[in-house]
CSV table of C-alpha atoms and ligand atoms in Angstrom, one decimal:
chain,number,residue,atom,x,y,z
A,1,UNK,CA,-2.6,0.6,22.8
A,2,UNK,CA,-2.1,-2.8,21.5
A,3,UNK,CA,-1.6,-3.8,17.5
A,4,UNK,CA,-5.8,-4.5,17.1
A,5,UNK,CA,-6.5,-1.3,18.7
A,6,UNK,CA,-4.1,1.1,16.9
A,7,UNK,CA,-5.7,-1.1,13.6
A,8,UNK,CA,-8.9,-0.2,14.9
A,9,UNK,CA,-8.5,3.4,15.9
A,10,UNK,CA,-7.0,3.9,11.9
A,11,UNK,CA,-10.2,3.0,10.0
A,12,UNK,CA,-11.6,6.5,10.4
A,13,UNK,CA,-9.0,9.0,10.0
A,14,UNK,CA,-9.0,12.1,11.6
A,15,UNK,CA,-9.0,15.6,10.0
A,16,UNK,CA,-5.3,15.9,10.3
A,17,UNK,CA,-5.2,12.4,8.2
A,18,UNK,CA,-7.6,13.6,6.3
A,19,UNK,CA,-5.3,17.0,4.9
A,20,UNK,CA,-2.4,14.8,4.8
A,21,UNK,CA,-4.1,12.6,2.5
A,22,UNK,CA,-5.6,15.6,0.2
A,23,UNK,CA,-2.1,16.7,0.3
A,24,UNK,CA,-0.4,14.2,-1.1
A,25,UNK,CA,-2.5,13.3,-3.8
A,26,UNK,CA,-2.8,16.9,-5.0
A,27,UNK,CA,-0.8,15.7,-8.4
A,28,UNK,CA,-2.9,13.0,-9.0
A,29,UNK,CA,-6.2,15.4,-8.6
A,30,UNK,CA,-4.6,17.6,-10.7
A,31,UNK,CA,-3.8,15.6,-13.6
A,32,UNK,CA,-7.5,14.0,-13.1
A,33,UNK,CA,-9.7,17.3,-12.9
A,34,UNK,CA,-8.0,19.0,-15.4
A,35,UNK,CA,-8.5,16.2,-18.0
A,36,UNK,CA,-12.3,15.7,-16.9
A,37,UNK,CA,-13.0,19.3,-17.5
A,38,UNK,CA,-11.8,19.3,-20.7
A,39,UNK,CA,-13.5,16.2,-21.5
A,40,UNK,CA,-17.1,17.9,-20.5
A,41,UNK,CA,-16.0,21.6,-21.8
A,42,UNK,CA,-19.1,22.6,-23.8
A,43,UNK,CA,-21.4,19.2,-23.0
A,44,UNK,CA,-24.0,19.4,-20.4
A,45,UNK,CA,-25.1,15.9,-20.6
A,46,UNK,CA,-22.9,12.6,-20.0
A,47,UNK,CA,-23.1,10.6,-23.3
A,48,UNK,CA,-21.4,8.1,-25.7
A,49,UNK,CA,-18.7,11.0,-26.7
A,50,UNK,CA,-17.9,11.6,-22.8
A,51,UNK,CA,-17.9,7.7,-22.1
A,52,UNK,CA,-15.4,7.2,-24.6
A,53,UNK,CA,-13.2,9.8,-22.8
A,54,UNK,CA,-13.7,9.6,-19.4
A,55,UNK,CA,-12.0,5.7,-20.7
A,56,UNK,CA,-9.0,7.3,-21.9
A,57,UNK,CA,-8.9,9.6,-18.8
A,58,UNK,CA,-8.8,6.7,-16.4
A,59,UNK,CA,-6.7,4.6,-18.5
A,60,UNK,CA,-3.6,8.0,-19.2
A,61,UNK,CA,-4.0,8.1,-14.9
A,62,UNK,CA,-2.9,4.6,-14.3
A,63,UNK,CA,-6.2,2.9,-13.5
A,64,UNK,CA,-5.6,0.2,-15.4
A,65,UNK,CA,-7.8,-1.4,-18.2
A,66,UNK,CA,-9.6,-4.1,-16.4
A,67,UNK,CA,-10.9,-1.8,-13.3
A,68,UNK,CA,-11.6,1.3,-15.9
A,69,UNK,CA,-13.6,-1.4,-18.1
A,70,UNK,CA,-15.6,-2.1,-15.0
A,71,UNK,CA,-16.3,1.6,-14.0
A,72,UNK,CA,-17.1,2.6,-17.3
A,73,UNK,CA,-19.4,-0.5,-17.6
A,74,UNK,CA,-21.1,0.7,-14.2
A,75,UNK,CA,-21.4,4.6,-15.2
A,76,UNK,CA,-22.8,3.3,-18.4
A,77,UNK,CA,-25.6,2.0,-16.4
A,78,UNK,CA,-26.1,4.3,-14.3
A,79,UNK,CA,-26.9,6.7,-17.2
A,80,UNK,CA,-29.1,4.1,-18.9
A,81,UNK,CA,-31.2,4.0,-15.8
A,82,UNK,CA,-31.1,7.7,-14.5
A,83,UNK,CA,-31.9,9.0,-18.5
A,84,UNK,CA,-30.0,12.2,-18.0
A,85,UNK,CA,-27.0,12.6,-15.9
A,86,UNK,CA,-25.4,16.1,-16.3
A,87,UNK,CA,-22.0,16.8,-17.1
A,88,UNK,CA,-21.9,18.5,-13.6
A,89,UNK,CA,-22.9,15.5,-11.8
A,90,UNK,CA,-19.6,13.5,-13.3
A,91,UNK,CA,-17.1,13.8,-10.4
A,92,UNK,CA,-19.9,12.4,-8.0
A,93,UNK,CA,-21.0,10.0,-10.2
A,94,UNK,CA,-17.2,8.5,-10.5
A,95,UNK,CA,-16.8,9.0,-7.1
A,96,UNK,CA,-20.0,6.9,-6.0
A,97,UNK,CA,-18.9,3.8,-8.6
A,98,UNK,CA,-15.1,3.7,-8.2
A,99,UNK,CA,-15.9,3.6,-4.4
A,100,UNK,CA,-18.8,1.0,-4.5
A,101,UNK,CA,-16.5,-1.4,-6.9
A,102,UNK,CA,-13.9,-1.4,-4.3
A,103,UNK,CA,-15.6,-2.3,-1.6
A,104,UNK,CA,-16.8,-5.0,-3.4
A,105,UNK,CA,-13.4,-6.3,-2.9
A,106,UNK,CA,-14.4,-7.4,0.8
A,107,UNK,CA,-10.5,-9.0,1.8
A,108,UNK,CA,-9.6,-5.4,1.2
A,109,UNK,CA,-10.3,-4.3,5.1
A,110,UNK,CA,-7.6,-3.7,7.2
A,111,UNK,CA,-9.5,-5.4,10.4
A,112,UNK,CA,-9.6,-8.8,8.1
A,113,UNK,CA,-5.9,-8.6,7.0
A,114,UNK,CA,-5.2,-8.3,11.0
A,115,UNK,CA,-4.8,-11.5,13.3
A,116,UNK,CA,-5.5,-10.3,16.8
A,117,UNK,CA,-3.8,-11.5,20.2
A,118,UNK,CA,-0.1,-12.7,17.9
A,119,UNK,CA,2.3,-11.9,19.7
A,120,UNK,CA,4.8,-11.1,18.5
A,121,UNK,CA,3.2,-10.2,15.0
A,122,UNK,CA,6.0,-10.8,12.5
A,123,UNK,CA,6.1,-8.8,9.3
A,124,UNK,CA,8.5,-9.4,6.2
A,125,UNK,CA,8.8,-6.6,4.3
A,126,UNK,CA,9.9,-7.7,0.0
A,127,UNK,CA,9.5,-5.6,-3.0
A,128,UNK,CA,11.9,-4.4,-5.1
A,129,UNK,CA,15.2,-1.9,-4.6
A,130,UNK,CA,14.1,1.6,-3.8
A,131,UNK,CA,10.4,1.2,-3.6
A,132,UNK,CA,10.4,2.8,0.4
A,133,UNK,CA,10.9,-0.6,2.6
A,134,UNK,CA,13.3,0.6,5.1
A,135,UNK,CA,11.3,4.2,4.8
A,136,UNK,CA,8.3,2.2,5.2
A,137,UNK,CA,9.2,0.0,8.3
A,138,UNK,CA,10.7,2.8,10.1
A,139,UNK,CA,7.8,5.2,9.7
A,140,UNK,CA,5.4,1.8,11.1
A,141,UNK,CA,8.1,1.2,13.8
A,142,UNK,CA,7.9,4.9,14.4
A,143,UNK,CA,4.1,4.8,14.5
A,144,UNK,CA,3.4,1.4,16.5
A,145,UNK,CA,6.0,2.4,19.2
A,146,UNK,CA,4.3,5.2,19.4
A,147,UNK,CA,1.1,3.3,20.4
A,148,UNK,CA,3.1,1.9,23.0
A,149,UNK,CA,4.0,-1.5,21.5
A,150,UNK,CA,7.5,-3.1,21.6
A,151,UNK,CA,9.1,-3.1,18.0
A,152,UNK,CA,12.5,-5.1,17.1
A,153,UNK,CA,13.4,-4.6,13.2
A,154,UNK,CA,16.0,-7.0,11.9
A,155,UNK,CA,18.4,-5.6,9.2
A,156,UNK,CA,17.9,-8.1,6.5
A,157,UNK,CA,19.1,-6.4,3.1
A,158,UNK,CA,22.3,-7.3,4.0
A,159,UNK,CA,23.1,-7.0,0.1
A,160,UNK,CA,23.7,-3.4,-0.1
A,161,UNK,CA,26.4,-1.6,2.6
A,162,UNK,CA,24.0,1.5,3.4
A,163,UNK,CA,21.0,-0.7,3.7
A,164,UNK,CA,21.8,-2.1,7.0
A,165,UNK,CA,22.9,1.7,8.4
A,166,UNK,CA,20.0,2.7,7.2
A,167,UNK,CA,17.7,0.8,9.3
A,168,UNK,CA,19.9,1.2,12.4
A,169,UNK,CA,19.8,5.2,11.8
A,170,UNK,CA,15.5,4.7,11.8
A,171,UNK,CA,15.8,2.3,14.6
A,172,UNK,CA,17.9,4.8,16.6
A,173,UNK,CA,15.6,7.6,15.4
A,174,UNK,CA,12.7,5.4,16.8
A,175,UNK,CA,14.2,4.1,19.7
A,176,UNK,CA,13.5,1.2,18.8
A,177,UNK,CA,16.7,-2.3,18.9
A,178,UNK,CA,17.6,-3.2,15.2
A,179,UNK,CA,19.4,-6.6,15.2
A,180,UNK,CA,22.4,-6.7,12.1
A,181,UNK,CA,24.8,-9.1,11.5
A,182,UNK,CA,26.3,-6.8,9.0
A,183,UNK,CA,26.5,-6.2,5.6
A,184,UNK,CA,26.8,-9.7,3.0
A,185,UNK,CA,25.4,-11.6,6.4
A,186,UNK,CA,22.8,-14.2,5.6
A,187,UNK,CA,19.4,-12.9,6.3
A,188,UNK,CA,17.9,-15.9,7.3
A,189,UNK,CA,20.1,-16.2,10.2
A,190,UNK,CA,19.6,-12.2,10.7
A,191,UNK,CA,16.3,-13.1,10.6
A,192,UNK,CA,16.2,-16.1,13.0
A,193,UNK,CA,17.9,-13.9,15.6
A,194,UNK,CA,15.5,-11.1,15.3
A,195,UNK,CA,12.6,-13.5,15.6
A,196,UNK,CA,14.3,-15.2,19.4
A,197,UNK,CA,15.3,-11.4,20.5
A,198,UNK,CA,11.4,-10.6,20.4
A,199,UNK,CA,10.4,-13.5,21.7
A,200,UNK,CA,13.1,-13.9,24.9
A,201,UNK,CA,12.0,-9.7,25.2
A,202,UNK,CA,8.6,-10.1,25.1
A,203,UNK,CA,8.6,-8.0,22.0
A,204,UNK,CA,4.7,-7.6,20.6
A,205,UNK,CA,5.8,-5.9,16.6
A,206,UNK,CA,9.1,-7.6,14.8
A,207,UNK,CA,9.7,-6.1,11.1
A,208,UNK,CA,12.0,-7.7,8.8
A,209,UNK,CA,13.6,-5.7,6.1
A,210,UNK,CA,14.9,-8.0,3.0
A,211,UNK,CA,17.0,-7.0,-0.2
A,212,UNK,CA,14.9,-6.4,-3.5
A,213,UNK,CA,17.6,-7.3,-5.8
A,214,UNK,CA,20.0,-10.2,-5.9
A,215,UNK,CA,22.1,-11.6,-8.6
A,216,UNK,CA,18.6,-13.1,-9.9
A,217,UNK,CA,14.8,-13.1,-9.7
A,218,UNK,CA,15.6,-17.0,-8.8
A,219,UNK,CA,17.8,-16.6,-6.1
A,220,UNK,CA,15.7,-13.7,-4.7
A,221,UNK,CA,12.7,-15.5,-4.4
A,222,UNK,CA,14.5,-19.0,-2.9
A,223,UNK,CA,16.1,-16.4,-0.5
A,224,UNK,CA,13.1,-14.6,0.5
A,225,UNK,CA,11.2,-18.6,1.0
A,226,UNK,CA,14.4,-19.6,2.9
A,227,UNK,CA,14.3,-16.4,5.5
A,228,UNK,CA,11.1,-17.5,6.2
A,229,UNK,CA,12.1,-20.9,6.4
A,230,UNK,CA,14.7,-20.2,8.9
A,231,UNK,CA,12.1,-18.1,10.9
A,232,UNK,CA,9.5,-20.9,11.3
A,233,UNK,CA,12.1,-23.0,13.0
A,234,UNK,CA,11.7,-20.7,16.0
A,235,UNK,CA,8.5,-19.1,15.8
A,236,UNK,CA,6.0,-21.8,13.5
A,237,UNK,CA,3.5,-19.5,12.3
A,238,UNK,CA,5.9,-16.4,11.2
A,239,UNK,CA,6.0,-14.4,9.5
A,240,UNK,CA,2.2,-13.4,9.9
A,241,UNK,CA,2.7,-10.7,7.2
A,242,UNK,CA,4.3,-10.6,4.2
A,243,UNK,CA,4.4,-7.0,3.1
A,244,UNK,CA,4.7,-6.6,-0.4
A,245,UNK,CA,6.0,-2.1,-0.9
A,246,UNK,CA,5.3,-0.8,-4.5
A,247,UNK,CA,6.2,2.3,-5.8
A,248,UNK,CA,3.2,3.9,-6.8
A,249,UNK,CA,4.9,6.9,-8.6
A,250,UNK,CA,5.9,4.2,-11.2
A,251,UNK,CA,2.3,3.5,-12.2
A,252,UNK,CA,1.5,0.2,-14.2
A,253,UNK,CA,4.8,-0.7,-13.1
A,254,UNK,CA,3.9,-1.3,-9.8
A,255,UNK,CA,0.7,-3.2,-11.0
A,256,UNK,CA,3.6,-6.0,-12.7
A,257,UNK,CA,5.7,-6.0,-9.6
A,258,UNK,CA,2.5,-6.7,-7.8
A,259,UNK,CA,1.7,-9.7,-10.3
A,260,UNK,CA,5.2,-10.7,-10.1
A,261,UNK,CA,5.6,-11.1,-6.3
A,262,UNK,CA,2.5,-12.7,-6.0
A,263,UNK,CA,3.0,-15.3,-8.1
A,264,UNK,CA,6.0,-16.5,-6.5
A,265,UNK,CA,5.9,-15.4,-3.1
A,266,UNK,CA,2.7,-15.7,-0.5
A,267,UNK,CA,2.1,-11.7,0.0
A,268,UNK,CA,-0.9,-10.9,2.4
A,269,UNK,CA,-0.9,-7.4,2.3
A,270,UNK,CA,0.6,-4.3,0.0
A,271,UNK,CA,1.9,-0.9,0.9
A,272,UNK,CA,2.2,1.3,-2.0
A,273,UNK,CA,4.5,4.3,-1.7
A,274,UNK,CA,5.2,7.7,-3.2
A,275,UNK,CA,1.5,8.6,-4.1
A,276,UNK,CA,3.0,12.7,-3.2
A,277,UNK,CA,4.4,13.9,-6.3
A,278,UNK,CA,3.3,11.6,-8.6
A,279,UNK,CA,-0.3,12.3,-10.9
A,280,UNK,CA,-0.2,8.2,-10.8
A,281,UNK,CA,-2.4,7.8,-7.7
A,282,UNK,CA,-5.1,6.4,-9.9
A,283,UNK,CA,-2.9,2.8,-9.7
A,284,UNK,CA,-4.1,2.3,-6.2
A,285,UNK,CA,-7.6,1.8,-7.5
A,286,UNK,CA,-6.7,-0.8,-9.9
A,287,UNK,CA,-4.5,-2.8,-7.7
A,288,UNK,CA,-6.8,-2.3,-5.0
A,289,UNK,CA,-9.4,-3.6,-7.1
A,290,UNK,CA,-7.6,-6.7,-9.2
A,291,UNK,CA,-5.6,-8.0,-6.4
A,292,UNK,CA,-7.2,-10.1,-3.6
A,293,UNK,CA,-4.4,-8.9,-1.7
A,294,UNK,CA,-5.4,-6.0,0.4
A,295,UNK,CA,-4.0,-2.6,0.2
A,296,UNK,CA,-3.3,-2.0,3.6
A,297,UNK,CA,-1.2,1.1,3.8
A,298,UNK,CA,-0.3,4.3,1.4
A,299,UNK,CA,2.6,6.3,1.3
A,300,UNK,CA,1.6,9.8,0.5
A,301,UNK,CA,5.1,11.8,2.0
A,302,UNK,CA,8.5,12.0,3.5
A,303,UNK,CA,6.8,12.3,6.8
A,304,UNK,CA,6.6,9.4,9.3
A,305,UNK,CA,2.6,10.6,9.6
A,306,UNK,CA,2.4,10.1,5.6
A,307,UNK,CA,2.5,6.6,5.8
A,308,UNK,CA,-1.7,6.2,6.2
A,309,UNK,CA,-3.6,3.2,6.8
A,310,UNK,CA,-5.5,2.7,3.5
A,311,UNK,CA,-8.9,3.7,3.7
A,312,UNK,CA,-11.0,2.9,0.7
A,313,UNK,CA,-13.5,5.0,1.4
A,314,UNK,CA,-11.4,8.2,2.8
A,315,UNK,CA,-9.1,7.7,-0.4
A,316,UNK,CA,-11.2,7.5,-3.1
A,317,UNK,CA,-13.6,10.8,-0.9
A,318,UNK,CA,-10.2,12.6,-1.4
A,319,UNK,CA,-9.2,11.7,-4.5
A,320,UNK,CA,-12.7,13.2,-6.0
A,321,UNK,CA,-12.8,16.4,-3.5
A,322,UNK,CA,-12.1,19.6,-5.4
A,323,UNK,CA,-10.6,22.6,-3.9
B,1,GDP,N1,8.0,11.3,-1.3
B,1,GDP,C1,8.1,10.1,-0.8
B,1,GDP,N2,9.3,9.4,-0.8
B,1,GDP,C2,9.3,8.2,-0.2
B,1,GDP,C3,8.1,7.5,0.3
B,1,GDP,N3,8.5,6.3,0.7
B,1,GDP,C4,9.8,6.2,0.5
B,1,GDP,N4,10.3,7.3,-0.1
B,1,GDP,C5,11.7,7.6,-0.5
B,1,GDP,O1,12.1,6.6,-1.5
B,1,GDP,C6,13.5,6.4,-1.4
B,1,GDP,C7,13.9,4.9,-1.3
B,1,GDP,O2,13.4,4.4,-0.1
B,1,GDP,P1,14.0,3.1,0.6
B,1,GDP,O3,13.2,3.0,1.9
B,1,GDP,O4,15.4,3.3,0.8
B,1,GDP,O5,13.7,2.0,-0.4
B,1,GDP,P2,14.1,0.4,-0.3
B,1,GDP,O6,15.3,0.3,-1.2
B,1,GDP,O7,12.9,-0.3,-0.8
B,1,GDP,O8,14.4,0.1,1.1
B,1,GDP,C8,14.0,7.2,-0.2
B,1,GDP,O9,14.6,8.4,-0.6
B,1,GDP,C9,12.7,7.5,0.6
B,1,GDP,O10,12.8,8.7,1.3
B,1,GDP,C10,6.9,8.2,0.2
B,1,GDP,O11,5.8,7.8,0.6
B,1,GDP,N5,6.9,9.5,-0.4
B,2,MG,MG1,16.1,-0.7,2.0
């Protein structure tokens, strides 16, 4: 199964996807019910009082104030139109708006974000120190090898010693060749290399790890435009992706990083980690709404299964599903 088709296979999810994905966004359902059913104890009908709460609810689980603005400005509607909306009918009612505002956000499909027939479909993967890149490009080379496509990652955090052992131990654990020049290497060239490997072995998936922290944000960003630079003398149109990982257990946090990067770097798509064990989850709503950028996958576990191609749809159907 080629790249398109494992892309296409991954906008339904299946019912093991499915509990994965309730499962690891149990803390942010928590945190959510608990504080809607206090907000509606005692009210049967949705008015100005439960507005004004439902704001703070959204706002206290990371939604952001721009994208809870626009869901309470559509709920507000939505109860000027239908007269009486029960307290009852307040999950649904949130899960029906927050849903139809993302879509609205049409670059935000995994089949757009995807160039078919590249080959080999270079990714750079940037973000910050300790947000889940290596985790994250070893659970994707896990999961593209899988679907029998040829992976090469190239070990370009050289800034850090157990960075470039890291992604050697996943690329053993995949089975998968990782090409390292060691550790205070320069990345470019690390890059550069990994870029002719796939080519001269027919490679179809190359993923290039980077370092999130240098000496500055400067030199960080002039290194991350020089790696792919250096790739574009071999291979013209790499990288095809530019991964941007947040950590979404950091919450509006990983809404600045988001800002940050894409100010100063050309990010196409964002993978945002750590959703398990965090009641944060609400931030991938707001960034998936404010950014043009699309989500394209979620981290929701340790597991190389819990990294999820983002579903809109799926995410925001589990997010709203009680027990
Ligand atoms: N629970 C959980 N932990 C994660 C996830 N993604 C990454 N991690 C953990 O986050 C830590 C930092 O990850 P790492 O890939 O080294 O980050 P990097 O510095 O950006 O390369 C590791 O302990 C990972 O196991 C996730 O989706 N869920
Ligand atoms: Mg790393």
């Amino acid at each position: 199964m080629g790249l398109f088709d494992f892309f296409k296979k991954k906008e339904t999810l299946n019912t093991e996807e499915k509990e994965t994905l309730d499962k690891g966004l149990e803390k942010t359902k928590e945190g959510l019910f608990s504080k809607l059913s206090r907000a509606v104890v005692g009210k049967s009908k949705v008015d100005e009082e439960v507005l004004d709460e439902l704001e703070e609810i959204l706002i206290s689980s990371d939604v952001g104030v721009d994208t809870t603005l626009k869901i309470i400005r559509r709920i507000e509607e939505r109860v000027a139109r239908d007269k009486f909306v029960t307290t009852a009918e307040l999950d649904g009612l949130l899960r029906e708006e927050i849903a139809e505002l993302l879509a609205q956000n049409k670059s935000d499909d995994v089949s757009n974000a995807f160039k078919a027939n590249v080959k080999p479909y270079v990714i750079m993967v940037v973000g910050v120190n300790g947000v889940g890149k290596t985790t994250t490009i070893g659970k994707l080379a896990s999961q593209f090898h899988k679907a029998g496509n040829k992976v090469i990652l190239g070990a370009g955090d050289t800034f850090r010693a157990a960075a470039v052992d890291q992604l050697k131990l996943w690329g053993q654990r995949v089975g998968v060749t990782v090409i390292d020049h060691g550790m205070n290497s320069d990345p470019a060239s690390v890059a550069y290399d990994t870029v002719k490997q796939a080519v001269e072995q027919d490679a179809d998936v190359v993923i290039i790890d980077t370092a999130g922290r240098l000496h500055n944000k400067v030199n960080l960003m002039n290194e991350l435009s020089k790696i792919k630079r250096v790739m574009q003398k071999f291979l013209p149109d790499a990288p095809h992706e530019i991964l941007l990982v947040l950590d979404g257990s950091t919450g509006q946090n990983a809404f600045i990083q988001a800002q940050e990067f894409t100010k100063t770097t050309d990010v196409t798509a964002l993978a945002i980690t750590k959703l398990d064990g965090t009641a944060k989850g609400g931030v991938v709503i707001g960034i998936s709404d404010q950014f043009k950028i699309p989500v394209k996958y979620i981290g929701v576990g340790e597991k190389i299964e819990d990294l999820q191609v983002f579903n809109k749809k799926e995410f925001v159907d589990s997010l709203f599903k009680r027990k």
